[in-house]
XYZ file of C-alpha atoms in Angstrom:
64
model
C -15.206 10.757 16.088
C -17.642 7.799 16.557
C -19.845 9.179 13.654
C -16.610 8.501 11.513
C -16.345 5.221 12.751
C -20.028 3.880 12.687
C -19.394 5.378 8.828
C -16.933 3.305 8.125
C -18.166 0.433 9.880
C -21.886 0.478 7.877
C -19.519 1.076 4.606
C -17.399 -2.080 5.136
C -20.663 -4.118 6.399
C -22.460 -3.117 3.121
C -19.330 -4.359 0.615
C -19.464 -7.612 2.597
C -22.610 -8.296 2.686
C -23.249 -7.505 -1.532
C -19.927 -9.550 -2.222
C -21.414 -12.391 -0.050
C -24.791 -11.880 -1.984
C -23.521 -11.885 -5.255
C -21.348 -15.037 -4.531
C -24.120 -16.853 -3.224
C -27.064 -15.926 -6.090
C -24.307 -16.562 -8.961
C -23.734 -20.171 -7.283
C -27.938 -20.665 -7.215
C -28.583 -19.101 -10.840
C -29.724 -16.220 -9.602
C -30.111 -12.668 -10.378
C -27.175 -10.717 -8.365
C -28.460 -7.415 -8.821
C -29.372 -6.952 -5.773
C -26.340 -7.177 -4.190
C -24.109 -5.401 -6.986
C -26.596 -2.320 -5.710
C -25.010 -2.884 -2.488
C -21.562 -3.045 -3.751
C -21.732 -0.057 -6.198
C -23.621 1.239 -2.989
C -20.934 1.031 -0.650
C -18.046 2.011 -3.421
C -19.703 5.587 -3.804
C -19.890 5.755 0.525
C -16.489 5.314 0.479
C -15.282 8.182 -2.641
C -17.463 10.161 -0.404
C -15.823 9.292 2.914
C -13.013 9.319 1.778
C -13.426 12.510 0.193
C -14.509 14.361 3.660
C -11.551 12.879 5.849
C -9.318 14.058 3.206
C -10.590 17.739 3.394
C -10.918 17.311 6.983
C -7.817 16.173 7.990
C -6.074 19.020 5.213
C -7.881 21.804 7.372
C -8.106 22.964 4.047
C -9.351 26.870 3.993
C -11.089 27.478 0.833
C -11.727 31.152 -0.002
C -9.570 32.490 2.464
């Protein structure tokens, strides 16, 4: 159960952190694809989370 939460935890860190990124590099003229990477990054982590809880918490029982 802690695995879940240090999962989401990283997941939600990683959106914040490339939001802040990309606010702060598009006020500076920068390039913000570095932290679009961690956006897009942290988008997929949570499909996939997502994803397993919903297949764990079905018990689903595929092939049975």
């Amino acid at each position: 159960m802690e695995l879940f939460i240090v999962y989401w935890v990283v997941v939600a860190l990683l959106f914040v952190i490339g939001i802040i990124q990309i606010i702060v590099k598009a006020a500076k003229n920068q390039p913000v694809k570095p932290g679009l990477k961690l956006v897009i990054a942290s988008v997929i982590m949570l499909v996939i989370g997502a994803g397993a809880c919903a297949v764990i918490l079905s018990n689903l029982n595929i092939g049975h």
